[in-house]
Every structure is written in C-alpha cells, then in structure tokens.
Amino acid sequence: MGIIPCEIPLLEFDPEQTAVIGPDYEQLDLHLPRKCVFAFLGGYIDRYAHAVGARQVAAFNSATKLYPIYVTTYHGQEVALCQAPVGAAAAAQLLDWLISYGVREIISAGSCGVLTPFDEGTFLVPCKALRDEGTSYHYAPPSRYMEISEPARQAIEQTILAHHMRYQEVVTWSTDGFFRETKEKVAYRKSEGCSVVEMECSALAACAAFRSATWGMLLYTADSLADVQRYDQRHWGGSAYEYALTLCLDAVLAL
C-alpha cells in the first residue's frame, strides 16, 4: 500500500518505514538504554542530571538548541533522560531520533491546560488524544484520535497508586494552535469529551506506535481554560516538576 492521493495533503499518509532522511542519518556510535524518560519539565531534567551525576552521552542538535541526552542508573537500571521540546513536530523528531538509537520504552510528563475544573498540579493519565496537530498524520493513517499504549498507561497508573495518589484517565486535545484555542473550539472539544489540552500527545503516540516502541504520558495541570470568559495562567504547574520526574522514573521501570 502506498500513498492514497487526497485533496488535503496532510491526509496523504505513506506507511513506508524508511525515508530520504532517517532519524539515524548521523550514524552515531550511540547505544541508548531501552528505557527513557522524555519529559517536558523545563530545565529540571538538566538540574536533576547534574545533581545525580548522570552521564551526558550525546546531544541532539535541533538547529536552534542542543538537547543533552543523559544516562543515569535508577534503582539498578540504566535509564536515558532527555528534555522534550515543546510542539508536536519538534518533540516527535527528537523522540524518533531517540528510538533510532535504542530507546524502546518511554514515559513522558508534561503540563496541560484544563478545560474542566481541575486544581493546579493534579496528575492525569491520557487514554487517547484528539489529533488537532499536523505531525501525527505523517506517522499514522488519518483518524480522529490516537490511542495511548495500554501497557504504558498501566505502568503509570500502578506507579501513581504506589505513591498513594489518585489518578483519572482523560481524553486530551493535542493542538498546534496555542493562540487559536477559541471559545467555540474549547466548547466543541469539551462537548466531545476532552478534559485537557496540550500540544504533543497525539504526535508522540503516533511516532512511538509507528516505530514499534511503547510510550505513555503523565500530565499535570497548569493553566485553566475552564472559564472561557476568564483565562487563568496560574503558575504553569511549575511546582509539579520534581514529583513528575520521580513518577516518570518509577513508571518507566514498571514497563
């Protein structure tokens, strides 16, 4: 099966695994651990890596920024650590690169905006993501949602319970248009069951599935769009960074 032509170019999915430029085009002598934490935690990944003496084994050059790739030992197992760039295209590009060098089991964490009332810093587990971004359509045939790996979800949920916390599975809205979340769109997404909004989940799920890797995500609530008449940026969920990374590390070991 090849490309099926369509009037809308984004819907012309090609299932071919190889491309003109592959994610391992540099042919680095790099062999990453199977397990990886790939998280949207600002500079906290770097601070944690330096604090625990993690080894920097590589750096991904995105043309605008270098993303250090660390390897650390956590409870006796080697785990790769990498800060994830914001935005579906950038995040999927780096995830694809990591997978090409040996990563196979990945847990991500990142902030999300809430569409329904959730306190800031609440941890949620997406079970599927609405594909309102462009990148996932290069990794999976057109569909409205991307399902999130069940083994990854179970590992995250078991980890949350082991930390004596509650969790809730949610449907997330993944969008490229941070400044295009209009009142009508927010209401529409809420009406079809989306509880939160972020920018990468559907793309990362599609990329991992296309490359036969296992990927799951832990979301923590940041800003609020629950009241479209009064947007509340709150504190962008920053106080959740440290605990989110601990949950990711424990969950990736549980995979």
PDB file of C-alpha atoms in Angstrom:
ATOM      1  CA  MET A   1       0.000   0.000   0.000  1.00  0.00           C
ATOM      2  CA  GLY A   2       1.397   3.421  -0.934  1.00  0.00           C
ATOM      3  CA  ILE A   3       0.187   6.983  -0.755  1.00  0.00           C
ATOM      4  CA  ILE A   4      -3.529   7.477  -1.375  1.00  0.00           C
ATOM      5  CA  PRO A   5      -3.882  10.897  -3.060  1.00  0.00           C
ATOM      6  CA  CYS A   6      -6.170  13.371  -1.346  1.00  0.00           C
ATOM      7  CA  GLU A   7      -7.171  16.980  -1.885  1.00  0.00           C
ATOM      8  CA  ILE A   8      -5.850  17.726   1.629  1.00  0.00           C
ATOM      9  CA  PRO A   9      -2.082  16.957   1.615  1.00  0.00           C
ATOM     10  CA  LEU A  10      -1.929  16.234   5.347  1.00  0.00           C
ATOM     11  CA  LEU A  11      -4.177  13.214   4.858  1.00  0.00           C
ATOM     12  CA  GLU A  12      -1.861  11.546   2.324  1.00  0.00           C
ATOM     13  CA  PHE A  13      -0.241   9.074   4.700  1.00  0.00           C
ATOM     14  CA  ASP A  14       2.641   6.921   3.452  1.00  0.00           C
ATOM     15  CA  PRO A  15       3.232   3.740   5.510  1.00  0.00           C
ATOM     16  CA  GLU A  16       6.802   3.322   4.203  1.00  0.00           C
ATOM     17  CA  GLN A  17       9.172   2.981   7.188  1.00  0.00           C
ATOM     18  CA  THR A  18      12.264   4.407   5.510  1.00  0.00           C
ATOM     19  CA  ALA A  19      12.628   7.990   4.312  1.00  0.00           C
ATOM     20  CA  VAL A  20      15.157  10.045   2.405  1.00  0.00           C
ATOM     21  CA  ILE A  21      16.494  11.313   5.734  1.00  0.00           C
ATOM     22  CA  GLY A  22      16.259   8.724   8.509  1.00  0.00           C
ATOM     23  CA  PRO A  23      16.345   9.581  12.220  1.00  0.00           C
ATOM     24  CA  ASP A  24      19.747   7.853  12.494  1.00  0.00           C
ATOM     25  CA  TYR A  25      21.220   9.691   9.487  1.00  0.00           C
ATOM     26  CA  GLU A  26      24.255  10.766  11.540  1.00  0.00           C
ATOM     27  CA  GLN A  27      25.189   7.108  12.115  1.00  0.00           C
ATOM     28  CA  LEU A  28      26.468   7.883  15.596  1.00  0.00           C
ATOM     29  CA  ASP A  29      28.195   5.267  17.713  1.00  0.00           C
ATOM     30  CA  LEU A  30      25.421   5.644  20.269  1.00  0.00           C
ATOM     31  CA  HIS A  31      23.580   2.858  22.055  1.00  0.00           C
ATOM     32  CA  LEU A  32      20.915   4.172  24.413  1.00  0.00           C
ATOM     33  CA  PRO A  33      19.155   2.156  27.136  1.00  0.00           C
ATOM     34  CA  ARG A  34      15.764   0.652  26.310  1.00  0.00           C
ATOM     35  CA  LYS A  35      14.121   2.761  28.998  1.00  0.00           C
ATOM     36  CA  CYS A  36      13.806   6.523  28.651  1.00  0.00           C
ATOM     37  CA  VAL A  37      12.183   9.474  30.399  1.00  0.00           C
ATOM     38  CA  PHE A  38      11.389  12.110  27.779  1.00  0.00           C
ATOM     39  CA  ALA A  39       9.788  14.950  29.679  1.00  0.00           C
ATOM     40  CA  PHE A  40       8.529  18.499  29.239  1.00  0.00           C
ATOM     41  CA  LEU A  41       9.968  19.780  32.507  1.00  0.00           C
ATOM     42  CA  GLY A  42      11.788  22.942  31.502  1.00  0.00           C
ATOM     43  CA  GLY A  43      15.346  22.954  32.830  1.00  0.00           C
ATOM     44  CA  TYR A  44      14.591  20.473  35.592  1.00  0.00           C
ATOM     45  CA  ILE A  45      15.916  17.464  33.626  1.00  0.00           C
ATOM     46  CA  ASP A  46      19.335  19.159  33.378  1.00  0.00           C
ATOM     47  CA  ARG A  47      19.341  20.100  37.074  1.00  0.00           C
ATOM     48  CA  TYR A  48      18.387  16.571  38.104  1.00  0.00           C
ATOM     49  CA  ALA A  49      21.002  15.014  35.815  1.00  0.00           C
ATOM     50  CA  HIS A  50      23.749  17.192  37.266  1.00  0.00           C
ATOM     51  CA  ALA A  51      22.587  16.524  40.827  1.00  0.00           C
ATOM     52  CA  VAL A  52      22.707  12.727  40.463  1.00  0.00           C
ATOM     53  CA  GLY A  53      25.867  12.612  38.348  1.00  0.00           C
ATOM     54  CA  ALA A  54      24.207  11.350  35.168  1.00  0.00           C
ATOM     55  CA  ARG A  55      26.466  10.949  32.129  1.00  0.00           C
ATOM     56  CA  GLN A  56      25.825  13.077  29.086  1.00  0.00           C
ATOM     57  CA  VAL A  57      26.268  10.620  26.209  1.00  0.00           C
ATOM     58  CA  ALA A  58      25.116  12.767  23.287  1.00  0.00           C
ATOM     59  CA  ALA A  59      23.316  15.937  22.291  1.00  0.00           C
ATOM     60  CA  PHE A  60      20.560  16.359  19.735  1.00  0.00           C
ATOM     61  CA  ASN A  61      21.109  19.424  17.550  1.00  0.00           C
ATOM     62  CA  SER A  62      17.771  20.976  16.646  1.00  0.00           C
ATOM     63  CA  ALA A  63      19.483  23.872  14.784  1.00  0.00           C
ATOM     64  CA  THR A  64      18.203  26.333  17.392  1.00  0.00           C
ATOM     65  CA  LYS A  65      19.201  24.463  20.535  1.00  0.00           C
ATOM     66  CA  LEU A  66      21.202  21.481  21.745  1.00  0.00           C
ATOM     67  CA  TYR A  67      19.272  18.924  23.804  1.00  0.00           C
ATOM     68  CA  PRO A  68      21.620  16.925  26.075  1.00  0.00           C
ATOM     69  CA  ILE A  69      20.980  13.182  26.293  1.00  0.00           C
ATOM     70  CA  TYR A  70      21.827  11.724  29.696  1.00  0.00           C
ATOM     71  CA  VAL A  71      22.093   8.189  31.018  1.00  0.00           C
ATOM     72  CA  THR A  72      21.674   7.512  34.712  1.00  0.00           C
ATOM     73  CA  THR A  73      21.241   4.466  36.925  1.00  0.00           C
ATOM     74  CA  TYR A  74      17.937   4.429  38.784  1.00  0.00           C
ATOM     75  CA  HIS A  75      17.252   1.590  41.220  1.00  0.00           C
ATOM     76  CA  GLY A  76      19.851  -0.521  39.454  1.00  0.00           C
ATOM     77  CA  GLN A  77      18.643   0.027  35.893  1.00  0.00           C
ATOM     78  CA  GLU A  78      20.030   2.314  33.212  1.00  0.00           C
ATOM     79  CA  VAL A  79      17.602   4.988  32.047  1.00  0.00           C
ATOM     80  CA  ALA A  80      18.047   7.652  29.375  1.00  0.00           C
ATOM     81  CA  LEU A  81      16.924  11.160  30.294  1.00  0.00           C
ATOM     82  CA  CYS A  82      16.072  13.905  27.835  1.00  0.00           C
ATOM     83  CA  GLN A  83      14.229  17.196  27.947  1.00  0.00           C
ATOM     84  CA  ALA A  84      11.418  17.224  25.384  1.00  0.00           C
ATOM     85  CA  PRO A  85      10.984  20.278  23.149  1.00  0.00           C
ATOM     86  CA  VAL A  86       7.591  21.983  23.053  1.00  0.00           C
ATOM     87  CA  GLY A  87       5.476  21.415  19.944  1.00  0.00           C
ATOM     88  CA  ALA A  88       4.444  18.242  18.159  1.00  0.00           C
ATOM     89  CA  ALA A  89       6.900  18.455  15.260  1.00  0.00           C
ATOM     90  CA  ALA A  90       9.976  19.152  17.396  1.00  0.00           C
ATOM     91  CA  ALA A  91       9.045  16.610  20.069  1.00  0.00           C
ATOM     92  CA  ALA A  92       8.324  13.804  17.587  1.00  0.00           C
ATOM     93  CA  GLN A  93      11.553  14.479  15.700  1.00  0.00           C
ATOM     94  CA  LEU A  94      13.605  14.046  18.859  1.00  0.00           C
ATOM     95  CA  LEU A  95      11.600  11.015  20.005  1.00  0.00           C
ATOM     96  CA  ASP A  96      12.108   9.352  16.617  1.00  0.00           C
ATOM     97  CA  TRP A  97      15.852  10.047  16.922  1.00  0.00           C
ATOM     98  CA  LEU A  98      15.981   8.527  20.429  1.00  0.00           C
ATOM     99  CA  ILE A  99      14.150   5.410  19.256  1.00  0.00           C
ATOM    100  CA  SER A 100      16.560   5.004  16.339  1.00  0.00           C
ATOM    101  CA  TYR A 101      19.436   4.734  18.844  1.00  0.00           C
ATOM    102  CA  GLY A 102      17.878   2.060  21.023  1.00  0.00           C
ATOM    103  CA  VAL A 103      15.131   3.544  23.194  1.00  0.00           C
ATOM    104  CA  ARG A 104      12.043   1.307  23.264  1.00  0.00           C
ATOM    105  CA  GLU A 105      10.093   2.077  26.465  1.00  0.00           C
ATOM    106  CA  ILE A 106       9.358   5.746  27.079  1.00  0.00           C
ATOM    107  CA  ILE A 107       7.427   7.689  29.673  1.00  0.00           C
ATOM    108  CA  SER A 108       6.797  11.395  29.203  1.00  0.00           C
ATOM    109  CA  ALA A 109       5.447  14.033  31.540  1.00  0.00           C
ATOM    110  CA  GLY A 110       4.226  17.493  30.710  1.00  0.00           C
ATOM    111  CA  SER A 111       1.819  20.228  31.619  1.00  0.00           C
ATOM    112  CA  CYS A 112      -1.652  20.634  30.182  1.00  0.00           C
ATOM    113  CA  GLY A 113      -4.326  23.275  30.200  1.00  0.00           C
ATOM    114  CA  VAL A 114      -7.580  22.243  31.790  1.00  0.00           C
ATOM    115  CA  LEU A 115     -10.920  22.530  30.004  1.00  0.00           C
ATOM    116  CA  THR A 116     -12.860  21.375  33.049  1.00  0.00           C
ATOM    117  CA  PRO A 117     -12.212  22.283  36.696  1.00  0.00           C
ATOM    118  CA  PHE A 118      -9.028  20.618  37.986  1.00  0.00           C
ATOM    119  CA  ASP A 119      -6.775  22.027  40.679  1.00  0.00           C
ATOM    120  CA  GLU A 120      -3.317  23.104  39.526  1.00  0.00           C
ATOM    121  CA  GLY A 121      -0.718  20.349  39.838  1.00  0.00           C
ATOM    122  CA  THR A 122      -3.232  17.475  39.509  1.00  0.00           C
ATOM    123  CA  PHE A 123      -1.777  14.391  37.794  1.00  0.00           C
ATOM    124  CA  LEU A 124      -3.793  12.863  34.945  1.00  0.00           C
ATOM    125  CA  VAL A 125      -3.284   9.959  32.526  1.00  0.00           C
ATOM    126  CA  PRO A 126      -4.437  10.408  28.914  1.00  0.00           C
ATOM    127  CA  CYS A 127      -6.044   7.324  27.383  1.00  0.00           C
ATOM    128  CA  LYS A 128      -6.419   8.876  23.944  1.00  0.00           C
ATOM    129  CA  ALA A 129      -5.576  12.139  22.215  1.00  0.00           C
ATOM    130  CA  LEU A 130      -7.562  14.103  19.666  1.00  0.00           C
ATOM    131  CA  ARG A 131      -5.311  14.769  16.657  1.00  0.00           C
ATOM    132  CA  ASP A 132      -5.542  18.518  16.078  1.00  0.00           C
ATOM    133  CA  GLU A 133      -1.864  18.805  15.131  1.00  0.00           C
ATOM    134  CA  GLY A 134      -0.009  18.009  11.935  1.00  0.00           C
ATOM    135  CA  THR A 135       2.819  15.681  12.896  1.00  0.00           C
ATOM    136  CA  SER A 136       0.837  12.553  13.800  1.00  0.00           C
ATOM    137  CA  TYR A 137      -0.524  12.347  10.232  1.00  0.00           C
ATOM    138  CA  HIS A 138       2.983  11.541   8.998  1.00  0.00           C
ATOM    139  CA  TYR A 139       3.155   8.538  11.363  1.00  0.00           C
ATOM    140  CA  ALA A 140      -0.385   7.112  11.311  1.00  0.00           C
ATOM    141  CA  PRO A 141      -3.322   6.987   8.878  1.00  0.00           C
ATOM    142  CA  PRO A 142      -5.953   9.712   9.331  1.00  0.00           C
ATOM    143  CA  SER A 143      -8.248   9.228  12.307  1.00  0.00           C
ATOM    144  CA  ARG A 144      -9.797  11.463  14.921  1.00  0.00           C
ATOM    145  CA  TYR A 145      -7.861  10.040  17.882  1.00  0.00           C
ATOM    146  CA  MET A 146      -4.617   8.301  18.768  1.00  0.00           C
ATOM    147  CA  GLU A 147      -4.937   5.643  21.444  1.00  0.00           C
ATOM    148  CA  ILE A 148      -2.244   5.625  24.137  1.00  0.00           C
ATOM    149  CA  SER A 149      -0.413   2.340  24.801  1.00  0.00           C
ATOM    150  CA  GLU A 150      -2.279   0.311  27.410  1.00  0.00           C
ATOM    151  CA  PRO A 151       0.884  -1.224  28.966  1.00  0.00           C
ATOM    152  CA  ALA A 152       2.317   2.282  29.384  1.00  0.00           C
ATOM    153  CA  ARG A 153      -0.921   3.562  30.921  1.00  0.00           C
ATOM    154  CA  GLN A 154      -0.996   0.636  33.332  1.00  0.00           C
ATOM    155  CA  ALA A 155       2.607   1.251  34.382  1.00  0.00           C
ATOM    156  CA  ILE A 156       1.850   4.922  35.054  1.00  0.00           C
ATOM    157  CA  GLU A 157      -1.358   4.176  36.918  1.00  0.00           C
ATOM    158  CA  GLN A 158       0.263   1.477  39.080  1.00  0.00           C
ATOM    159  CA  THR A 159       3.046   3.919  39.901  1.00  0.00           C
ATOM    160  CA  ILE A 160       0.595   6.629  40.921  1.00  0.00           C
ATOM    161  CA  LEU A 161      -1.239   4.174  43.179  1.00  0.00           C
ATOM    162  CA  ALA A 162       2.078   3.035  44.686  1.00  0.00           C
ATOM    163  CA  HIS A 163       2.680   6.678  45.625  1.00  0.00           C
ATOM    164  CA  HIS A 164      -0.695   6.680  47.423  1.00  0.00           C
ATOM    165  CA  MET A 165      -2.189   9.123  44.937  1.00  0.00           C
ATOM    166  CA  ARG A 166      -5.372   9.101  42.938  1.00  0.00           C
ATOM    167  CA  TYR A 167      -5.491   9.338  39.169  1.00  0.00           C
ATOM    168  CA  GLN A 168      -8.042   9.958  36.473  1.00  0.00           C
ATOM    169  CA  GLU A 169      -7.873   8.862  32.853  1.00  0.00           C
ATOM    170  CA  VAL A 170      -8.708  11.686  30.452  1.00  0.00           C
ATOM    171  CA  VAL A 171      -9.082  12.416  26.763  1.00  0.00           C
ATOM    172  CA  THR A 172      -6.694  15.179  25.729  1.00  0.00           C
ATOM    173  CA  TRP A 173      -6.855  17.662  22.859  1.00  0.00           C
ATOM    174  CA  SER A 174      -3.463  17.934  21.131  1.00  0.00           C
ATOM    175  CA  THR A 175      -3.238  21.128  19.127  1.00  0.00           C
ATOM    176  CA  ASP A 176      -0.579  23.116  17.283  1.00  0.00           C
ATOM    177  CA  GLY A 177      -2.519  26.347  17.701  1.00  0.00           C
ATOM    178  CA  PHE A 178      -1.698  27.608  21.187  1.00  0.00           C
ATOM    179  CA  PHE A 179      -3.126  31.041  20.357  1.00  0.00           C
ATOM    180  CA  ARG A 180      -6.053  29.596  18.372  1.00  0.00           C
ATOM    181  CA  GLU A 181      -7.959  27.944  21.210  1.00  0.00           C
ATOM    182  CA  THR A 182     -11.101  29.970  20.558  1.00  0.00           C
ATOM    183  CA  LYS A 183     -14.145  29.958  22.837  1.00  0.00           C
ATOM    184  CA  GLU A 184     -16.121  27.970  20.290  1.00  0.00           C
ATOM    185  CA  LYS A 185     -13.331  25.411  19.827  1.00  0.00           C
ATOM    186  CA  VAL A 186     -12.941  24.963  23.578  1.00  0.00           C
ATOM    187  CA  ALA A 187     -16.684  24.372  23.923  1.00  0.00           C
ATOM    188  CA  TYR A 188     -16.641  21.948  20.979  1.00  0.00           C
ATOM    189  CA  ARG A 189     -13.715  19.935  22.329  1.00  0.00           C
ATOM    190  CA  LYS A 190     -15.357  19.767  25.763  1.00  0.00           C
ATOM    191  CA  SER A 191     -18.588  18.534  24.154  1.00  0.00           C
ATOM    192  CA  GLU A 192     -16.744  15.586  22.595  1.00  0.00           C
ATOM    193  CA  GLY A 193     -15.139  14.576  25.874  1.00  0.00           C
ATOM    194  CA  CYS A 194     -11.787  16.379  26.027  1.00  0.00           C
ATOM    195  CA  SER A 195     -10.865  17.407  29.568  1.00  0.00           C
ATOM    196  CA  VAL A 196      -7.419  18.902  28.926  1.00  0.00           C
ATOM    197  CA  VAL A 197      -5.369  20.464  26.140  1.00  0.00           C
ATOM    198  CA  GLU A 198      -1.673  20.221  25.243  1.00  0.00           C
ATOM    199  CA  MET A 199       0.483  20.221  22.120  1.00  0.00           C
ATOM    200  CA  GLU A 200       2.266  16.872  21.667  1.00  0.00           C
ATOM    201  CA  CYS A 201       0.453  13.793  22.994  1.00  0.00           C
ATOM    202  CA  SER A 202      -1.156  12.535  19.783  1.00  0.00           C
ATOM    203  CA  ALA A 203       2.044  13.056  17.785  1.00  0.00           C
ATOM    204  CA  LEU A 204       4.257  11.214  20.268  1.00  0.00           C
ATOM    205  CA  ALA A 205       1.771   8.341  20.494  1.00  0.00           C
ATOM    206  CA  ALA A 206       1.733   8.050  16.690  1.00  0.00           C
ATOM    207  CA  CYS A 207       5.521   8.229  16.370  1.00  0.00           C
ATOM    208  CA  ALA A 208       6.110   5.561  19.029  1.00  0.00           C
ATOM    209  CA  ALA A 209       3.497   3.212  17.561  1.00  0.00           C
ATOM    210  CA  PHE A 210       4.948   3.628  14.043  1.00  0.00           C
ATOM    211  CA  ARG A 211       8.402   2.673  15.342  1.00  0.00           C
ATOM    212  CA  SER A 212       7.062  -0.243  17.496  1.00  0.00           C
ATOM    213  CA  ALA A 213       8.054   1.458  20.763  1.00  0.00           C
ATOM    214  CA  THR A 214       5.951   1.697  23.920  1.00  0.00           C
ATOM    215  CA  TRP A 215       5.104   5.243  25.023  1.00  0.00           C
ATOM    216  CA  GLY A 216       2.873   6.757  27.665  1.00  0.00           C
ATOM    217  CA  MET A 217       2.316  10.142  29.220  1.00  0.00           C
ATOM    218  CA  LEU A 218       1.665  11.637  32.615  1.00  0.00           C
ATOM    219  CA  LEU A 219       0.054  15.074  32.523  1.00  0.00           C
ATOM    220  CA  TYR A 220      -0.014  17.643  35.297  1.00  0.00           C
ATOM    221  CA  THR A 221      -2.457  20.515  35.210  1.00  0.00           C
ATOM    222  CA  ALA A 222      -1.183  24.030  34.623  1.00  0.00           C
ATOM    223  CA  ASP A 223      -3.255  26.903  33.186  1.00  0.00           C
ATOM    224  CA  SER A 224      -7.055  26.852  33.066  1.00  0.00           C
ATOM    225  CA  LEU A 225      -9.436  27.400  30.164  1.00  0.00           C
ATOM    226  CA  ALA A 226     -12.381  26.034  32.151  1.00  0.00           C
ATOM    227  CA  ASP A 227     -13.898  29.536  32.261  1.00  0.00           C
ATOM    228  CA  VAL A 228     -13.511  30.909  28.730  1.00  0.00           C
ATOM    229  CA  GLN A 229     -14.503  34.360  29.955  1.00  0.00           C
ATOM    230  CA  ARG A 230     -11.515  34.495  32.312  1.00  0.00           C
ATOM    231  CA  TYR A 231      -8.339  32.728  31.221  1.00  0.00           C
ATOM    232  CA  ASP A 232      -6.152  31.822  34.209  1.00  0.00           C
ATOM    233  CA  GLN A 233      -2.482  31.012  33.559  1.00  0.00           C
ATOM    234  CA  ARG A 234      -1.988  30.207  37.274  1.00  0.00           C
ATOM    235  CA  HIS A 235       1.674  29.170  37.803  1.00  0.00           C
ATOM    236  CA  TRP A 236       2.011  26.928  34.718  1.00  0.00           C
ATOM    237  CA  GLY A 237       2.202  23.880  37.012  1.00  0.00           C
ATOM    238  CA  GLY A 238       5.877  24.521  37.766  1.00  0.00           C
ATOM    239  CA  SER A 239       5.724  23.188  41.310  1.00  0.00           C
ATOM    240  CA  ALA A 240       4.946  19.694  39.912  1.00  0.00           C
ATOM    241  CA  TYR A 241       8.290  19.235  38.101  1.00  0.00           C
ATOM    242  CA  GLU A 242      10.175  17.311  40.766  1.00  0.00           C
ATOM    243  CA  TYR A 243       7.393  14.900  41.605  1.00  0.00           C
ATOM    244  CA  ALA A 244       6.530  14.394  37.923  1.00  0.00           C
ATOM    245  CA  LEU A 245      10.085  13.240  37.199  1.00  0.00           C
ATOM    246  CA  THR A 246      10.030  10.794  40.111  1.00  0.00           C
ATOM    247  CA  LEU A 247       6.756   9.315  38.830  1.00  0.00           C
ATOM    248  CA  CYS A 248       8.214   9.016  35.317  1.00  0.00           C
ATOM    249  CA  LEU A 249      11.322   7.218  36.543  1.00  0.00           C
ATOM    250  CA  ASP A 250       9.298   4.785  38.637  1.00  0.00           C
ATOM    251  CA  ALA A 251       6.794   4.203  35.813  1.00  0.00           C
ATOM    252  CA  VAL A 252       9.428   3.513  33.169  1.00  0.00           C
ATOM    253  CA  LEU A 253      10.958   0.850  35.427  1.00  0.00           C
ATOM    254  CA  ALA A 254       7.480  -0.689  35.780  1.00  0.00           C
ATOM    255  CA  LEU A 255       7.194  -1.138  32.000  1.00  0.00           C
TER     256      LEU A 255
END
